Each structure stands twice: as C-alpha cells, then as structure tokens.
C-alpha cells in the first residue's frame, strides 16, 4: 500500500478511531495520543507489507495500544505502591522506644523528688518560671520579693535539679 493510500485510509477512519479510543480509555486526550501512535504504527506496517483489511488493522492497533497503556499503568501503580509501602515501613516511628520511655519516666521521677527537696519558696518560683512560663517580674510580684531574689530562687531550683540528674549518671 502506498503512503498516499494508507493516509487516505487513516483520514477516512480517524473520527471513528477517536470515538473508539475515547470509549476504551475514557479520556479524549489519551484517545488522541493513542490514535496518533496508531497512525505511526499503521504507516510503518502498510509500507512494509500489503494489508488485506487496513481499516480493521487500524482498529486492532488502537485496541492493542489501549491495552498496553492500561497494563503499563497497572504495573507502574503496583511498583510505586509497593515502593511507597516499603518506604513507609522504613521510616522511623516518632514514638520513643520502650527504653527511652523508661529512661524518661525515671528522669521525671528524679526531677519530682529533687523538686520536693527544694524549700517551698524556691520550688514555687521554679514552678512558676518553668511550668507556668511566668517572667521574673511576675514571680517577684506574686511572691512579694525583689526581681533579683526571684532570679536567684529560680536559678537555685534549676541547679538543684541539674545536680540531681547528674548524680543519677
């Protein structure tokens, strides 16, 4: 079949091929791509040999291209989905390990014990600063002391807790 004959067969069947491909793919843009690729394959086949049913051959090419695209998409989804599953399994958990959890629990118990040993006013100044996020001026006003004394009480509390944690190690 000459190039001109194959072009005439294709042009005559093009609208029908587009509808067929769109029905198979569900996407008119993809259907256009399939029909374009079908033309390239059809032209190569028609120039290499004589086609008994050129229009039927065109439809078979479109059908096979759609099938190939579908299989490739399924395979890619499987590969990428399994890669994502494997990658997700390799991501470390945000949860602390059992050992870290127990260490933190022990450390917290030591801090509670150390705070219980502080004088009441020092402990209260430390708690207001660390847990209630109060400023030294606010602590001084609350306890009826100077800002410098409030700072000294907070620092004493911090140092006492640090020492308690160092003794543990």
Short mmCIF file of C-alpha atoms in Angstrom, two decimals:
data_model
loop_
_atom_site.label_atom_id
_atom_site.label_comp_id
_atom_site.label_asym_id
_atom_site.label_seq_id
_atom_site.Cartn_x
_atom_site.Cartn_y
_atom_site.Cartn_z
CA UNK A 1 0.00 0.00 0.00
CA UNK A 2 1.43 3.38 -0.90
CA UNK A 3 1.87 6.20 1.61
CA UNK A 4 -0.97 8.07 -0.04
CA UNK A 5 -3.33 5.10 0.16
CA UNK A 6 -2.50 4.50 3.84
CA UNK A 7 -3.04 8.18 4.60
CA UNK A 8 -6.44 8.11 2.86
CA UNK A 9 -7.50 5.02 4.85
CA UNK A 10 -6.39 6.68 8.09
CA UNK A 11 -8.07 10.03 7.38
CA UNK A 12 -11.31 8.29 6.43
CA UNK A 13 -11.31 6.30 9.69
CA UNK A 14 -9.82 8.93 12.02
CA UNK A 15 -13.06 10.25 13.60
CA UNK A 16 -14.32 6.71 14.15
CA UNK A 17 -10.94 5.69 15.62
CA UNK A 18 -11.04 8.66 18.02
CA UNK A 19 -14.51 7.70 19.26
CA UNK A 20 -13.42 4.07 19.66
CA UNK A 21 -10.25 5.01 21.55
CA UNK A 22 -12.14 7.50 23.75
CA UNK A 23 -14.66 4.80 24.63
CA UNK A 24 -11.85 2.39 25.56
CA UNK A 25 -9.75 4.89 27.53
CA UNK A 26 -12.45 7.11 28.97
CA UNK A 27 -10.26 10.11 28.16
CA UNK A 28 -10.41 12.09 24.90
CA UNK A 29 -6.87 13.44 25.31
CA UNK A 30 -5.44 9.97 25.78
CA UNK A 31 -7.57 8.78 22.84
CA UNK A 32 -5.90 11.38 20.60
CA UNK A 33 -2.47 10.18 21.72
CA UNK A 34 -3.43 6.57 21.02
CA UNK A 35 -4.77 7.37 17.54
CA UNK A 36 -1.64 9.37 16.72
CA UNK A 37 0.57 6.47 17.77
CA UNK A 38 -1.69 4.09 15.84
CA UNK A 39 -1.13 6.16 12.69
CA UNK A 40 2.65 5.85 13.08
CA UNK A 41 2.44 2.09 13.51
CA UNK A 42 -0.10 1.72 10.71
CA UNK A 43 2.07 3.71 8.27
CA UNK A 44 5.12 1.58 9.09
CA UNK A 45 3.16 -1.66 8.67
CA UNK A 46 1.46 -0.52 5.45
CA UNK A 47 4.77 0.41 3.86
CA UNK A 48 6.31 -2.95 4.81
CA UNK A 49 3.56 -5.24 3.51
CA UNK A 50 0.15 -5.42 1.90
CA UNK A 51 -2.74 -5.17 4.36
CA UNK A 52 -5.90 -7.09 3.45
CA UNK A 53 -8.17 -5.15 5.84
CA UNK A 54 -6.42 -1.81 6.50
CA UNK A 55 -9.32 -0.29 8.45
CA UNK A 56 -9.69 -3.38 10.66
CA UNK A 57 -5.93 -3.38 11.15
CA UNK A 58 -6.09 0.24 12.37
CA UNK A 59 -8.77 -0.63 14.92
CA UNK A 60 -6.71 -3.61 16.14
CA UNK A 61 -3.68 -1.31 16.58
CA UNK A 62 -5.78 1.14 18.64
CA UNK A 63 -7.18 -1.69 20.76
CA UNK A 64 -3.71 -3.12 21.42
CA UNK A 65 -2.25 0.30 22.26
CA UNK A 66 -5.01 0.99 24.79
CA UNK A 67 -4.46 -2.45 26.32
CA UNK A 68 -0.69 -1.89 26.51
CA UNK A 69 -1.16 1.51 28.17
CA UNK A 70 -3.56 0.01 30.71
CA UNK A 71 -1.15 -2.82 31.56
CA UNK A 72 1.74 -0.36 31.90
CA UNK A 73 -0.32 1.86 34.23
CA UNK A 74 -1.30 -1.12 36.40
CA UNK A 75 2.31 -2.28 36.58
CA UNK A 76 3.56 1.23 37.47
CA UNK A 77 0.92 1.57 40.18
CA UNK A 78 1.98 -1.75 41.67
CA UNK A 79 5.65 -0.83 41.60
CA UNK A 80 5.13 2.63 43.04
CA UNK A 81 2.57 1.46 45.59
CA UNK A 82 4.86 -1.31 46.81
CA UNK A 83 7.81 1.12 46.91
CA UNK A 84 5.72 3.52 48.97
CA UNK A 85 4.72 0.72 51.35
CA UNK A 86 8.32 -0.39 51.74
CA UNK A 87 9.49 3.21 52.19
CA UNK A 88 6.82 3.85 54.81
CA UNK A 89 7.90 0.75 56.71
CA UNK A 90 11.49 2.01 56.75
CA UNK A 91 10.59 5.41 58.21
CA UNK A 92 11.40 5.54 61.87
CA UNK A 93 8.48 5.98 64.21
CA UNK A 94 8.02 9.24 66.08
CA UNK A 95 7.22 7.20 69.16
CA UNK A 96 10.10 6.77 71.60
CA UNK A 97 11.47 3.27 72.10
CA UNK A 98 10.47 1.38 75.23
CA UNK A 99 13.94 2.01 76.65
CA UNK A 100 13.75 5.77 76.01
CA UNK A 101 10.28 5.84 77.54
CA UNK A 102 11.52 4.12 80.71
CA UNK A 103 14.57 6.40 80.91
CA UNK A 104 12.37 9.49 80.59
CA UNK A 105 9.99 8.13 83.23
CA UNK A 106 12.91 7.58 85.63
CA UNK A 107 14.25 11.06 84.89
CA UNK A 108 10.85 12.60 85.59
CA UNK A 109 10.63 10.74 88.91
CA UNK A 110 14.09 12.07 89.85
CA UNK A 111 13.01 15.62 88.98
CA UNK A 112 9.88 15.31 91.10
CA UNK A 113 11.96 14.03 94.01
CA UNK A 114 14.53 16.83 93.54
CA UNK A 115 11.78 19.47 93.42
CA UNK A 116 10.20 18.06 96.58
CA UNK A 117 13.52 18.64 98.36
CA UNK A 118 13.55 22.35 97.48
CA UNK A 119 12.43 24.95 100.01
CA UNK A 120 8.78 25.92 99.37
CA UNK A 121 9.52 29.43 98.06
CA UNK A 122 12.33 28.19 95.76
CA UNK A 123 10.16 25.36 94.45
CA UNK A 124 7.25 27.75 93.83
CA UNK A 125 9.50 30.27 91.97
CA UNK A 126 10.96 27.43 89.88
CA UNK A 127 7.50 26.04 89.02
CA UNK A 128 6.13 29.46 88.07
CA UNK A 129 9.10 30.10 85.78
CA UNK A 130 9.41 26.64 84.16
CA UNK A 131 5.84 25.37 84.08
CA UNK A 132 3.68 28.48 84.12
CA UNK A 133 6.13 30.45 81.94
CA UNK A 134 5.97 33.49 84.18
CA UNK A 135 8.57 36.24 83.90
CA UNK A 136 10.84 37.07 86.80
CA UNK A 137 8.97 40.34 87.40
CA UNK A 138 5.68 38.42 87.66
CA UNK A 139 7.22 35.85 90.03
CA UNK A 140 8.61 38.63 92.22
CA UNK A 141 5.21 40.33 92.38
CA UNK A 142 3.43 37.03 93.13
CA UNK A 143 5.83 36.09 95.93
CA UNK A 144 6.31 39.63 97.23
CA UNK A 145 10.08 39.63 96.67
CA UNK A 146 12.56 41.53 94.50
CA UNK A 147 13.24 40.58 90.91
CA UNK A 148 16.87 39.69 91.73
CA UNK A 149 15.73 37.36 94.55
CA UNK A 150 13.20 35.75 92.19
CA UNK A 151 16.02 35.16 89.70
CA UNK A 152 18.21 33.67 92.43
CA UNK A 153 15.41 31.32 93.59
CA UNK A 154 14.76 30.10 90.01
CA UNK A 155 18.50 29.57 89.43
CA UNK A 156 18.79 27.64 92.71
CA UNK A 157 15.91 25.39 91.60
CA UNK A 158 17.49 24.79 88.20
CA UNK A 159 20.90 23.97 89.67
CA UNK A 160 19.40 21.64 92.28
CA UNK A 161 17.54 19.68 89.56
CA UNK A 162 20.63 19.53 87.32
CA UNK A 163 22.70 18.11 90.18
CA UNK A 164 20.05 15.51 90.94
CA UNK A 165 20.14 14.36 87.30
CA UNK A 166 23.96 14.30 87.21
CA UNK A 167 24.08 12.12 90.33
CA UNK A 168 21.90 9.60 88.54
CA UNK A 169 24.53 9.12 85.81
#
